[in-house]
PDB file of C-alpha atoms in Angstrom:
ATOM      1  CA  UNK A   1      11.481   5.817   2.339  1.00 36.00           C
ATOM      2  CA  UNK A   2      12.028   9.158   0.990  1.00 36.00           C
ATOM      3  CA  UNK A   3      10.616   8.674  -2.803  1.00 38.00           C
ATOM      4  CA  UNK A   4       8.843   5.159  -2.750  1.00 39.00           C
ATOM      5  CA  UNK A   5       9.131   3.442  -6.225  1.00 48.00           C
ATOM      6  CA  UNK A   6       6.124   3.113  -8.005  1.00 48.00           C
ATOM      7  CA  UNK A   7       6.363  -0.840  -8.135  1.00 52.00           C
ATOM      8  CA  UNK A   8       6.076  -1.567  -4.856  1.00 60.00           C
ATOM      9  CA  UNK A   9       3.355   0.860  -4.020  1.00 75.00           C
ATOM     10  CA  UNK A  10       1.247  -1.500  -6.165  1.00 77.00           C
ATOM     11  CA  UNK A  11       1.508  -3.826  -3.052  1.00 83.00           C
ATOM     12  CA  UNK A  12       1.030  -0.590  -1.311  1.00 82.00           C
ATOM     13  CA  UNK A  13      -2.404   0.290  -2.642  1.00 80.00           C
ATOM     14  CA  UNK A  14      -3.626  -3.722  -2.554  1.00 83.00           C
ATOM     15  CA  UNK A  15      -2.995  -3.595   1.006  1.00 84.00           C
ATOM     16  CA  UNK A  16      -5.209  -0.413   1.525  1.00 81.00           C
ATOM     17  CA  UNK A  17      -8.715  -2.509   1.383  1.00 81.00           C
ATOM     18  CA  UNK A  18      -7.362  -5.503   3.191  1.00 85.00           C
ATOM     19  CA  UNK A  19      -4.023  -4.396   5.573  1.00 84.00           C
ATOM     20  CA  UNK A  20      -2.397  -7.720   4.795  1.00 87.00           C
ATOM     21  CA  UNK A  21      -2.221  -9.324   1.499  1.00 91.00           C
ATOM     22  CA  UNK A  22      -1.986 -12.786   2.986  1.00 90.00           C
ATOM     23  CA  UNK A  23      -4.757 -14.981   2.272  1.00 91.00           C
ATOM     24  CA  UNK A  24      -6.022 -12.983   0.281  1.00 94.00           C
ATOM     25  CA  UNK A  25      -6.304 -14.372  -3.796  1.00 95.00           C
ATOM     26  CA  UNK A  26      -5.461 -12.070  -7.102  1.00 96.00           C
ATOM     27  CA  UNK A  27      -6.448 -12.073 -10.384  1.00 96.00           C
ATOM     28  CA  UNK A  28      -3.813  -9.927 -12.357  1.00 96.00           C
ATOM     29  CA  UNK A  29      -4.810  -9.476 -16.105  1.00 96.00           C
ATOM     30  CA  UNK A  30      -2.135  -8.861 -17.954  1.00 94.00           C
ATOM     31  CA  UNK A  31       1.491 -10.872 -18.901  1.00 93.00           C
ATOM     32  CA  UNK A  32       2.964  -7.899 -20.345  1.00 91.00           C
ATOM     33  CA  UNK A  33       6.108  -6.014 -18.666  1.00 90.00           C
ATOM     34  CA  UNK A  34       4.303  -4.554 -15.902  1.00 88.00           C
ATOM     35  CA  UNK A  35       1.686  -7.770 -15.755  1.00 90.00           C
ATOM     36  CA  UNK A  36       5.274 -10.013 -14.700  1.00 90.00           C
ATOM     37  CA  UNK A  37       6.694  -7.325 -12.225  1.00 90.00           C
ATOM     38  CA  UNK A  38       3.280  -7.493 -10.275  1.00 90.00           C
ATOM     39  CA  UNK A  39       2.928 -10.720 -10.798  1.00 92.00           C
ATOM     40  CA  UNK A  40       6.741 -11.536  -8.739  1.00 91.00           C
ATOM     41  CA  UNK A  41       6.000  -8.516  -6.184  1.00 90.00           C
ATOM     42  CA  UNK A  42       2.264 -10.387  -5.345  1.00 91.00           C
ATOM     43  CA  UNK A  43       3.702 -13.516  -4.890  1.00 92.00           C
ATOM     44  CA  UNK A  44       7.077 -12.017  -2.698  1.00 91.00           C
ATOM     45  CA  UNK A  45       4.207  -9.941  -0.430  1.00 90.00           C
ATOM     46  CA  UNK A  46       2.367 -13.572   0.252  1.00 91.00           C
ATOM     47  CA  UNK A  47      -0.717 -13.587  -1.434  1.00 94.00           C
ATOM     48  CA  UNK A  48      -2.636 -16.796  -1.145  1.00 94.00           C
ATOM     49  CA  UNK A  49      -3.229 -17.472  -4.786  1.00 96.00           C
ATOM     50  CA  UNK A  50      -2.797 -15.842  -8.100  1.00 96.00           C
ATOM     51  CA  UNK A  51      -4.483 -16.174 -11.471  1.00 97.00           C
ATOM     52  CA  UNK A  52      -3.140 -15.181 -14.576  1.00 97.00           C
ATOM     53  CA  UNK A  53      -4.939 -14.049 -17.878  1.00 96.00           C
ATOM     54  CA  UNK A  54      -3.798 -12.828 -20.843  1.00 96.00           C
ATOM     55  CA  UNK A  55      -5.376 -12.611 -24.392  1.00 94.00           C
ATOM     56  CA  UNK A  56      -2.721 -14.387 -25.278  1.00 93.00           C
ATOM     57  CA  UNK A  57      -2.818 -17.774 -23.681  1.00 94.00           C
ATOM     58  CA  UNK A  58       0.307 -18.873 -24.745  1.00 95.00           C
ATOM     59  CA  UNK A  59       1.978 -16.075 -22.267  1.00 94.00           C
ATOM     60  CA  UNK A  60      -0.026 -16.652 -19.098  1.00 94.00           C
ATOM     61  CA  UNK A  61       0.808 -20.015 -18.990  1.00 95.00           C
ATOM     62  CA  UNK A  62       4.379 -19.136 -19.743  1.00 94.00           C
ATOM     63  CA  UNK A  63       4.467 -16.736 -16.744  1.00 93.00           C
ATOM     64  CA  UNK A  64       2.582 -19.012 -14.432  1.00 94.00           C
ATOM     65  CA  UNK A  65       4.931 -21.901 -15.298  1.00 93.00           C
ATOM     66  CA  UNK A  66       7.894 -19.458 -14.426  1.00 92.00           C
ATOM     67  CA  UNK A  67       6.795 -17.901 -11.227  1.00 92.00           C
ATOM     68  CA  UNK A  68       3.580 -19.577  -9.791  1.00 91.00           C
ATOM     69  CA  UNK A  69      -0.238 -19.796  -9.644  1.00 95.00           C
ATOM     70  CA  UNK A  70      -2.808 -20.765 -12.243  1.00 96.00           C
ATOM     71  CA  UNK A  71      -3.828 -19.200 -15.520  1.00 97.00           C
ATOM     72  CA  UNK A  72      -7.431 -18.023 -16.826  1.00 97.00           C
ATOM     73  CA  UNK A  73      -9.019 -18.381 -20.443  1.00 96.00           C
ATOM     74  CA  UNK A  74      -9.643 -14.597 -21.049  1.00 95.00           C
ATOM     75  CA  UNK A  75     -12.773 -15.113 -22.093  1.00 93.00           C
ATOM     76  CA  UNK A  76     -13.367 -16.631 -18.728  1.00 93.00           C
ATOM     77  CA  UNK A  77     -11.954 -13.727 -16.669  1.00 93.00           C
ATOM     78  CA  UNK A  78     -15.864 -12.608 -15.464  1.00 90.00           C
ATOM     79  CA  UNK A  79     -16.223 -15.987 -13.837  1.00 90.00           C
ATOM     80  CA  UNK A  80     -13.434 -14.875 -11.420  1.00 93.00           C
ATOM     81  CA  UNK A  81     -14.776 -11.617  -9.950  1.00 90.00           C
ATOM     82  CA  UNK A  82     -16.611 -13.992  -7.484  1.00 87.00           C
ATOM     83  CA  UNK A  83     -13.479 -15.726  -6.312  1.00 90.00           C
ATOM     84  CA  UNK A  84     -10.955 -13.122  -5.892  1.00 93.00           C
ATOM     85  CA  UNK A  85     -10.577 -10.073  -3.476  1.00 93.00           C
ATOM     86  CA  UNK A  86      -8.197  -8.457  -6.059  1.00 94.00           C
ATOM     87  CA  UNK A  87      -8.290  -7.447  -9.546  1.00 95.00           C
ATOM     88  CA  UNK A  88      -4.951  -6.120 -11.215  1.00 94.00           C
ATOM     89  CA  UNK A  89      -5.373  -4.789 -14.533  1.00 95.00           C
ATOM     90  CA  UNK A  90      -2.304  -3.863 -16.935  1.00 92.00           C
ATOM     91  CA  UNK A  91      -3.416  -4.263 -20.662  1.00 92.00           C
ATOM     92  CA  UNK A  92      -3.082  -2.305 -24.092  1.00 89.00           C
ATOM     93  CA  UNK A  93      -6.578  -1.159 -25.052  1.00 89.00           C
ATOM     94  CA  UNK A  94      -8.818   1.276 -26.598  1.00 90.00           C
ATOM     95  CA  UNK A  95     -11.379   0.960 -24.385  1.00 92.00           C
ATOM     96  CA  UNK A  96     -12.076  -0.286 -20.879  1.00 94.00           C
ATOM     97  CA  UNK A  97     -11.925  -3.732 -20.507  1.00 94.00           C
ATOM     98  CA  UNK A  98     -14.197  -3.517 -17.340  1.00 95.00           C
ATOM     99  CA  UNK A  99     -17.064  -1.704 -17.400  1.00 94.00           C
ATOM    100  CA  UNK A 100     -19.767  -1.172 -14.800  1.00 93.00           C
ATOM    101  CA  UNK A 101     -21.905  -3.284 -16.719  1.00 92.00           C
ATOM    102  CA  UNK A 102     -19.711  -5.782 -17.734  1.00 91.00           C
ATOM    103  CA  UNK A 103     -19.201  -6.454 -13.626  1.00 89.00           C
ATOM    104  CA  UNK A 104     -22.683  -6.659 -12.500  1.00 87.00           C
ATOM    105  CA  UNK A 105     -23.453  -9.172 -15.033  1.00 85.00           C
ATOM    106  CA  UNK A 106     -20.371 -11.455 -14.672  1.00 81.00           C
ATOM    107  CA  UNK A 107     -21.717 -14.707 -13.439  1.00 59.00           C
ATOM    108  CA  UNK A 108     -18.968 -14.108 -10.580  1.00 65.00           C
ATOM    109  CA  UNK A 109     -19.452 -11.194  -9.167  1.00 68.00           C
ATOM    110  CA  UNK A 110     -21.026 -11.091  -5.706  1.00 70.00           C
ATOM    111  CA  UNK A 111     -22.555  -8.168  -4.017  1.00 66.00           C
ATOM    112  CA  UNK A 112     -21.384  -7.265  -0.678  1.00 71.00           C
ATOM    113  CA  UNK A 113     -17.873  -8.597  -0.875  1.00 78.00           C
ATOM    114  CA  UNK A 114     -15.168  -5.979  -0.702  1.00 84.00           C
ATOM    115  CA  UNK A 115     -12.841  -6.791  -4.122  1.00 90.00           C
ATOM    116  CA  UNK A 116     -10.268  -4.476  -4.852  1.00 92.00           C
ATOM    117  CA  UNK A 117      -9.460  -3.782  -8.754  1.00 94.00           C
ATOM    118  CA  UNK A 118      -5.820  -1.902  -9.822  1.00 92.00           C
ATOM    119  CA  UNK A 119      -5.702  -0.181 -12.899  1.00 93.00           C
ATOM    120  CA  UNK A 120      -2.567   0.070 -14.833  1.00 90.00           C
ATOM    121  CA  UNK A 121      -3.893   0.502 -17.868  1.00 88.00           C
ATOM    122  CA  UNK A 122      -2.658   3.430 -20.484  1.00 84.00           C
ATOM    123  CA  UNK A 123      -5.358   4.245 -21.449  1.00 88.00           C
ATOM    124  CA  UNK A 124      -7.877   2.989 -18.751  1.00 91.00           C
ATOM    125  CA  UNK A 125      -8.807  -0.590 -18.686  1.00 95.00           C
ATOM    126  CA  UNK A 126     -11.292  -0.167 -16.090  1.00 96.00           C
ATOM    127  CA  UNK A 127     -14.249   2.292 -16.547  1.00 95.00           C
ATOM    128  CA  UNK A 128     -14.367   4.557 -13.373  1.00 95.00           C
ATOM    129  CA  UNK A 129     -18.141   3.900 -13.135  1.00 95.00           C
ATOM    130  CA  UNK A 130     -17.209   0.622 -11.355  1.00 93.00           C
ATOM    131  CA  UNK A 131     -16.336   2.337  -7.994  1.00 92.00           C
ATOM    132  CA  UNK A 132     -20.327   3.154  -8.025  1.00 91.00           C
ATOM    133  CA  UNK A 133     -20.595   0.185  -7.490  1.00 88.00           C
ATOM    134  CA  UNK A 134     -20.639  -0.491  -3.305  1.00 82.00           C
ATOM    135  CA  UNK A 135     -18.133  -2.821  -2.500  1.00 85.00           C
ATOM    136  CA  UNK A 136     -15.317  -2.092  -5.401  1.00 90.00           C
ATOM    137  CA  UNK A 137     -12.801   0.156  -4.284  1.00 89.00           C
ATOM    138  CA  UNK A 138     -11.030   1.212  -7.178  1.00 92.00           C
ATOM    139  CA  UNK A 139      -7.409   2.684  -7.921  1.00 89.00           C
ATOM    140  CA  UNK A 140      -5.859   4.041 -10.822  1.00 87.00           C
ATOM    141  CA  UNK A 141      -2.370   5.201 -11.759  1.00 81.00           C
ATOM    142  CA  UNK A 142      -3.832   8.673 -10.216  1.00 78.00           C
ATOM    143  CA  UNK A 143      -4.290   7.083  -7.221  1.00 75.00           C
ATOM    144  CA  UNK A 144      -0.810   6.168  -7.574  1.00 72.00           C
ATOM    145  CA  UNK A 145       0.603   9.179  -7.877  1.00 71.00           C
ATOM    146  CA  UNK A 146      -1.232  10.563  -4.926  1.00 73.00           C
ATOM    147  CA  UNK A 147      -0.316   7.330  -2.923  1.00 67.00           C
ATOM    148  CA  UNK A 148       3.678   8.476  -3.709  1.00 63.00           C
ATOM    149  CA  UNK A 149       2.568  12.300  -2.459  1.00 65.00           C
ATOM    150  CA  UNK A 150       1.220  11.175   0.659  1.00 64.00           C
ATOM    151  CA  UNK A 151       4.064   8.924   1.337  1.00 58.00           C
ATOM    152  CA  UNK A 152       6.709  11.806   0.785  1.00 56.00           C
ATOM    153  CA  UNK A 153       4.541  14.393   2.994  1.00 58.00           C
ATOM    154  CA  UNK A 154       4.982  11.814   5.637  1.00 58.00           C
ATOM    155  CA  UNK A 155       8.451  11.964   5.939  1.00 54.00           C
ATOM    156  CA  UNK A 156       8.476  15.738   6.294  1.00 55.00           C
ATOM    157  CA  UNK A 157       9.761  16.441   2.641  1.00 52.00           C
ATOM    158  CA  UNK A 158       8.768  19.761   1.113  1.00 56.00           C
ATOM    159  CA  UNK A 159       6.696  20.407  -1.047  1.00 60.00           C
ATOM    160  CA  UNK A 160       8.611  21.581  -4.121  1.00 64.00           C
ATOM    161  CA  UNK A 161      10.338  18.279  -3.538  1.00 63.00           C
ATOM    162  CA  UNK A 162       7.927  16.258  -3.657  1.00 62.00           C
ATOM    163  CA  UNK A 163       6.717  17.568  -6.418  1.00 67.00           C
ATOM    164  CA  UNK A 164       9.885  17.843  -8.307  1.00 69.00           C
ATOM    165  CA  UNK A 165      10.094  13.783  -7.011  1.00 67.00           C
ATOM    166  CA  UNK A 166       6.755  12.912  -7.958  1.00 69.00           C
ATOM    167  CA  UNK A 167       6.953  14.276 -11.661  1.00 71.00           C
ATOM    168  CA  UNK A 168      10.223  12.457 -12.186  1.00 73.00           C
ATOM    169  CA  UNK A 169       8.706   8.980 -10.845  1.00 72.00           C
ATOM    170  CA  UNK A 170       5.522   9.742 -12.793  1.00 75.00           C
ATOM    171  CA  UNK A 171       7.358  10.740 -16.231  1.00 71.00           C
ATOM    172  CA  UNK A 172       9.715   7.612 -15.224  1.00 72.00           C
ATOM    173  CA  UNK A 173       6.709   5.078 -14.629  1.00 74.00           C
ATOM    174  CA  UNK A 174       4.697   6.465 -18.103  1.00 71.00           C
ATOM    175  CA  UNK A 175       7.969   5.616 -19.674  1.00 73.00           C
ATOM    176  CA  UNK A 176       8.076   2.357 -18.161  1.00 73.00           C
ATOM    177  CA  UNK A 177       4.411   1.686 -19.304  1.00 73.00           C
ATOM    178  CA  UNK A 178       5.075   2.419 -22.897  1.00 71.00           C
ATOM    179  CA  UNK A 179       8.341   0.415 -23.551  1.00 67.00           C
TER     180      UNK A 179
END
């Protein structure tokens, strides 16, 4: 293992809530760069079903055709917090795209339900107020980073290792995000 990749601690993190990822259904919003590398490592970790939205619809339905699974209107992305256990968000904006809000008024969102929502977003596309919320669990490219620490501790690294490790894959994944 030594020092994980970021991308596949994505898969890392999902399976946190759940343990496996199979059966388990995805909404990933997003087509972008890091949208299409989630999108193949979901469907290679068996995921039951994904669903793909974009603002532009043009690209989800590009992506889907290319890989697999079934693209969302946008503006119908709320509908889908009933019907998923994950949420993976990787999209340019100013401001969250969920907000605490936003998610308790979404037709689709049920109380009680464990879902699971990923944050990719540079800035934030998810406003951290939704982890108030019972059962969202919540990660962000902090939790990330501190996924990549633990994993490195556990292999008896040291410390100034790790931490020279972690700031490389961290400066290497923030360049990543902002090609």
């Amino acid at each position: 293992h030594g020092a994980m990749d970021t991308k596949p601690s994505i898969i890392e993190l999902a399976k946190k809530t759940y343990g496996s990822l199979h059966d388990r259904t995805v909404l990933l919003v997003g087509a972008g760069k890091i949208g299409r590398m989630c999108a193949k490592l979901l469907l290679d970790s068996g995921i039951k079903k994904l669903y793909l939205s974009n603002r532009t619809a043009e690209r989800a339905d590009a992506l889907v055709e290319e890989l697999s699974g079934e693209a969302v209107p946008f503006e119908k992305m709320d509908e889908m917090f009933g019907k998923v256990d994950i949420v993976i968000t990787s999209v340019s904006a100013s401001k969250p795209l969920i907000t605490k809000d936003r998610l308790m008024e979404s037709a689709g969102f049920r109380e009680g339900s464990p879902i699971t929502f990923i944050d990719l977003g540079v800035p934030r596309n998810i406003d951290p107020a939704v982890a108030d919320i019972g059962n969202v669990v919540l990660f962000n490219i902090d939790s990330l980073k501190e996924l990549n620490r633990e994993i490195i501790f556990e292999d008896g690294t040291g410390e100034e290792k790790a931490e020279k490790i972690m700031n490389t894959r961290i400066h290497e994944f923030d360049s990543w995000i902002r090609e």
